[in-house]
PDB file of C-alpha atoms in Angstrom:
ATOM      1  CA  MET A   1      12.914 -16.383  25.108  1.00 93.00           C
ATOM      2  CA  PRO A   2      14.122 -14.893  21.838  1.00 94.00           C
ATOM      3  CA  GLU A   3      13.964 -11.151  21.467  1.00 91.00           C
ATOM      4  CA  PRO A   4      10.977 -10.228  19.248  1.00 90.00           C
ATOM      5  CA  GLU A   5      11.644  -8.529  15.918  1.00 91.00           C
ATOM      6  CA  LEU A   6       9.224  -6.990  13.455  1.00 92.00           C
ATOM      7  CA  TYR A   7       9.886  -6.396   9.778  1.00 91.00           C
ATOM      8  CA  VAL A   8       8.171  -4.569   6.952  1.00 88.00           C
ATOM      9  CA  ILE A   9       9.008  -5.253   3.334  1.00 89.00           C
ATOM     10  CA  TYR A  10       8.973  -1.901   1.576  1.00 86.00           C
ATOM     11  CA  THR A  11       7.937  -2.069  -2.075  1.00 86.00           C
ATOM     12  CA  GLY A  12       7.323   1.606  -2.825  1.00 82.00           C
ATOM     13  CA  ASP A  13       9.144   3.827  -5.289  1.00 79.00           C
ATOM     14  CA  SER A  14      10.483   6.393  -2.814  1.00 82.00           C
ATOM     15  CA  VAL A  15      13.929   5.906  -1.365  1.00 83.00           C
ATOM     16  CA  ILE A  16      13.928   4.755   2.252  1.00 82.00           C
ATOM     17  CA  ASP A  17      17.125   5.721   4.023  1.00 84.00           C
ATOM     18  CA  LYS A  18      16.264   4.320   7.439  1.00 86.00           C
ATOM     19  CA  GLU A  19      17.044   0.832   8.629  1.00 90.00           C
ATOM     20  CA  TYR A  20      14.292   1.080  11.272  1.00 91.00           C
ATOM     21  CA  ILE A  21      11.094   3.102  11.528  1.00 88.00           C
ATOM     22  CA  SER A  22       8.993   3.905  14.549  1.00 89.00           C
ATOM     23  CA  LEU A  23       5.253   3.919  14.013  1.00 83.00           C
ATOM     24  CA  SER A  24       4.748   6.909  16.314  1.00 86.00           C
ATOM     25  CA  GLU A  25       7.451   8.910  14.519  1.00 87.00           C
ATOM     26  CA  THR A  26       6.332   7.900  11.047  1.00 82.00           C
ATOM     27  CA  PHE A  27       2.566   8.207  11.428  1.00 81.00           C
ATOM     28  CA  PHE A  28       1.878  10.264  14.577  1.00 84.00           C
ATOM     29  CA  GLU A  29       4.534  13.013  14.425  1.00 84.00           C
ATOM     30  CA  GLY A  30       6.455  11.516  17.336  1.00 83.00           C
ATOM     31  CA  LYS A  31       3.522  11.728  19.755  1.00 87.00           C
ATOM     32  CA  ARG A  32       3.525   9.196  22.511  1.00 85.00           C
ATOM     33  CA  THR A  33       0.932   6.538  21.708  1.00 85.00           C
ATOM     34  CA  ALA A  34      -0.413   3.541  23.611  1.00 87.00           C
ATOM     35  CA  LEU A  35       1.650   1.287  21.398  1.00 84.00           C
ATOM     36  CA  ASP A  36       4.809   2.128  19.547  1.00 86.00           C
ATOM     37  CA  VAL A  37       6.602  -0.380  17.425  1.00 88.00           C
ATOM     38  CA  ARG A  38      10.087  -0.194  16.001  1.00 89.00           C
ATOM     39  CA  VAL A  39      10.133  -2.048  12.699  1.00 91.00           C
ATOM     40  CA  LYS A  40      13.105  -3.091  10.587  1.00 92.00           C
ATOM     41  CA  VAL A  41      12.659  -1.973   6.983  1.00 90.00           C
ATOM     42  CA  VAL A  42      13.600  -4.516   4.317  1.00 88.00           C
ATOM     43  CA  VAL A  43      13.876  -2.842   0.930  1.00 86.00           C
ATOM     44  CA  ASP A  44      15.050  -5.767  -1.148  1.00 84.00           C
ATOM     45  CA  GLY A  45      16.359  -9.222  -0.503  1.00 80.00           C
ATOM     46  CA  LYS A  46      19.317 -10.941  -2.015  1.00 85.00           C
ATOM     47  CA  GLU A  47      19.066 -11.640  -5.733  1.00 87.00           C
ATOM     48  CA  GLY A  48      16.572 -14.462  -6.273  1.00 84.00           C
ATOM     49  CA  ASP A  49      15.557 -15.017  -2.636  1.00 91.00           C
ATOM     50  CA  ILE A  50      11.883 -15.021  -1.661  1.00 92.00           C
ATOM     51  CA  ILE A  51      11.912 -11.395  -0.464  1.00 92.00           C
ATOM     52  CA  ASN A  52      13.502 -10.211  -3.693  1.00 92.00           C
ATOM     53  CA  GLN A  53      10.958 -12.200  -5.710  1.00 95.00           C
ATOM     54  CA  TYR A  54       8.085 -10.669  -3.724  1.00 93.00           C
ATOM     55  CA  VAL A  55       9.451  -7.149  -4.317  1.00 91.00           C
ATOM     56  CA  VAL A  56       9.767  -7.865  -8.049  1.00 93.00           C
ATOM     57  CA  PHE A  57       6.224  -9.307  -8.104  1.00 95.00           C
ATOM     58  CA  THR A  58       4.790  -6.146  -6.525  1.00 93.00           C
ATOM     59  CA  LYS A  59       6.651  -3.957  -9.032  1.00 92.00           C
ATOM     60  CA  VAL A  60       5.315  -6.031 -11.929  1.00 95.00           C
ATOM     61  CA  ILE A  61       1.779  -5.762 -10.489  1.00 94.00           C
ATOM     62  CA  ASN A  62       2.168  -1.977 -10.137  1.00 92.00           C
ATOM     63  CA  ASN A  63       3.363  -1.667 -13.746  1.00 95.00           C
ATOM     64  CA  GLN A  64       0.454  -3.733 -15.032  1.00 95.00           C
ATOM     65  CA  VAL A  65      -2.011  -1.675 -12.972  1.00 93.00           C
ATOM     66  CA  LYS A  66      -0.618   1.462 -14.626  1.00 94.00           C
ATOM     67  CA  ARG A  67      -1.238  -0.204 -17.980  1.00 96.00           C
ATOM     68  CA  TYR A  68      -4.631  -1.895 -17.405  1.00 93.00           C
ATOM     69  CA  GLY A  69      -5.979  -0.282 -14.244  1.00 91.00           C
ATOM     70  CA  ARG A  70      -7.067  -2.287 -11.207  1.00 89.00           C
ATOM     71  CA  THR A  71      -8.431  -5.142 -13.288  1.00 90.00           C
ATOM     72  CA  ARG A  72      -8.270  -8.918 -13.487  1.00 91.00           C
ATOM     73  CA  GLU A  73      -6.326  -8.451 -16.736  1.00 94.00           C
ATOM     74  CA  ALA A  74      -3.579  -6.553 -14.883  1.00 93.00           C
ATOM     75  CA  ILE A  75      -3.308  -9.360 -12.343  1.00 94.00           C
ATOM     76  CA  THR A  76      -3.270 -12.223 -14.821  1.00 95.00           C
ATOM     77  CA  GLU A  77      -0.719 -10.427 -16.994  1.00 97.00           C
ATOM     78  CA  ALA A  78       1.515  -9.789 -13.981  1.00 96.00           C
ATOM     79  CA  ILE A  79       1.282 -13.459 -13.004  1.00 97.00           C
ATOM     80  CA  ARG A  80       2.137 -14.523 -16.565  1.00 97.00           C
ATOM     81  CA  ILE A  81       5.151 -12.174 -16.657  1.00 97.00           C
ATOM     82  CA  CYS A  82       6.408 -13.356 -13.265  1.00 97.00           C
ATOM     83  CA  LYS A  83       6.043 -17.041 -14.133  1.00 97.00           C
ATOM     84  CA  ASN A  84       7.958 -16.421 -17.381  1.00 97.00           C
ATOM     85  CA  ARG A  85      10.723 -14.696 -15.388  1.00 96.00           C
ATOM     86  CA  ASN A  86      10.759 -17.482 -12.773  1.00 96.00           C
ATOM     87  CA  ILE A  87       9.528 -15.069 -10.091  1.00 96.00           C
ATOM     88  CA  LEU A  88       7.490 -16.918  -7.455  1.00 96.00           C
ATOM     89  CA  LYS A  89       6.796 -19.399 -10.256  1.00 96.00           C
ATOM     90  CA  ASP A  90       5.967 -22.449  -8.128  1.00 96.00           C
ATOM     91  CA  TYR A  91       3.719 -20.448  -5.811  1.00 95.00           C
ATOM     92  CA  LEU A  92       1.935 -18.623  -8.632  1.00 96.00           C
ATOM     93  CA  THR A  93       1.459 -21.857 -10.577  1.00 96.00           C
ATOM     94  CA  SER A  94      -0.025 -23.762  -7.648  1.00 96.00           C
ATOM     95  CA  ARG A  95      -2.139 -20.881  -6.281  1.00 95.00           C
ATOM     96  CA  GLU A  96      -2.942 -18.670  -9.240  1.00 94.00           C
ATOM     97  CA  LYS A  97      -6.709 -18.520  -8.590  1.00 95.00           C
ATOM     98  CA  GLU A  98      -6.100 -17.664  -4.930  1.00 96.00           C
ATOM     99  CA  VAL A  99      -3.639 -14.893  -5.860  1.00 94.00           C
ATOM    100  CA  VAL A 100      -6.088 -13.427  -8.381  1.00 94.00           C
ATOM    101  CA  ASP A 101      -8.920 -13.512  -5.817  1.00 93.00           C
ATOM    102  CA  ILE A 102      -6.773 -11.843  -3.138  1.00 92.00           C
ATOM    103  CA  MET A 103      -5.556  -9.143  -5.508  1.00 91.00           C
ATOM    104  CA  ILE A 104      -9.136  -8.388  -6.634  1.00 91.00           C
ATOM    105  CA  ILE A 105     -10.132  -7.987  -2.976  1.00 90.00           C
ATOM    106  CA  LEU A 106      -7.158  -5.674  -2.371  1.00 87.00           C
ATOM    107  CA  PHE A 107      -8.083  -3.615  -5.436  1.00 85.00           C
ATOM    108  CA  ASP A 108     -11.680  -3.327  -4.173  1.00 81.00           C
ATOM    109  CA  GLN A 109     -10.498  -2.265  -0.706  1.00 82.00           C
ATOM    110  CA  GLN A 110      -8.204   0.358  -2.210  1.00 81.00           C
ATOM    111  CA  GLU A 111     -11.058   1.740  -4.301  1.00 79.00           C
ATOM    112  CA  VAL A 112     -13.357   1.936  -1.262  1.00 78.00           C
ATOM    113  CA  LEU A 113     -10.634   3.694   0.739  1.00 79.00           C
ATOM    114  CA  GLU A 114     -10.004   6.210  -2.049  1.00 79.00           C
ATOM    115  CA  ASP A 115     -13.754   6.870  -2.380  1.00 79.00           C
ATOM    116  CA  TYR A 116     -14.015   7.404   1.390  1.00 79.00           C
ATOM    117  CA  ILE A 117     -11.077   9.818   1.421  1.00 85.00           C
ATOM    118  CA  ALA A 118     -12.481  11.763  -1.546  1.00 83.00           C
ATOM    119  CA  SER A 119     -15.912  11.931   0.113  1.00 86.00           C
ATOM    120  CA  ASP A 120     -14.379  13.085   3.399  1.00 80.00           C
ATOM    121  CA  ARG A 121     -12.420  15.805   1.595  1.00 85.00           C
ATOM    122  CA  ARG A 122     -15.548  16.994  -0.230  1.00 85.00           C
ATOM    123  CA  GLU A 123     -17.472  17.165   3.040  1.00 85.00           C
ATOM    124  CA  GLN A 124     -14.637  19.095   4.690  1.00 87.00           C
ATOM    125  CA  ALA A 125     -14.440  21.518   1.748  1.00 84.00           C
ATOM    126  CA  GLU A 126     -18.215  22.089   1.928  1.00 82.00           C
ATOM    127  CA  LYS A 127     -18.001  22.674   5.673  1.00 82.00           C
ATOM    128  CA  ASN A 128     -15.135  25.141   5.198  1.00 81.00           C
ATOM    129  CA  ALA A 129     -17.063  26.948   2.461  1.00 79.00           C
ATOM    130  CA  LYS A 130     -20.109  27.282   4.742  1.00 76.00           C
ATOM    131  CA  GLU A 131     -17.930  28.574   7.600  1.00 76.00           C
ATOM    132  CA  THR A 132     -16.271  31.078   5.280  1.00 75.00           C
ATOM    133  CA  ALA A 133     -19.647  32.222   3.977  1.00 69.00           C
ATOM    134  CA  ARG A 134     -20.986  32.549   7.519  1.00 67.00           C
ATOM    135  CA  TYR A 135     -18.025  34.689   8.622  1.00 65.00           C
ATOM    136  CA  ALA A 136     -18.268  36.786   5.467  1.00 60.00           C
ATOM    137  CA  PHE A 137     -21.920  37.456   6.304  1.00 57.00           C
ATOM    138  CA  TRP A 138     -21.039  38.597   9.847  1.00 56.00           C
ATOM    139  CA  GLU A 139     -18.249  40.878   8.651  1.00 55.00           C
ATOM    140  CA  GLU A 140     -20.493  42.858   6.300  1.00 55.00           C
TER     141      GLU A 140
END
């Protein structure tokens, strides 16, 4: 049986200096968890290969989102740019509607997540303010 390997394609702007990351180290401060996975980090592929094209596509999407926000216009413009640059051209040509639909769903999920986090932070701040006020009352 072949030895299993897991990969993550990193498309962020920060510099990643590790070849492998451990989920427990990266997300749980090294605590022992029920499942820990060691993942090989792929930052960029070889010029023109599918991984490289995917990384370029995500960077173009990110740039268009900065310009147009999380909108259909950002997605369609990114697809147009990538097709003109021969980035994932065949895939984007044959599945453009599917890519747009998926990206819209991802944008919606991101917005919901950000709203949830903001709401959670507001609730925590209100709770902290009430606790502070309660202790201030007792100290007087």
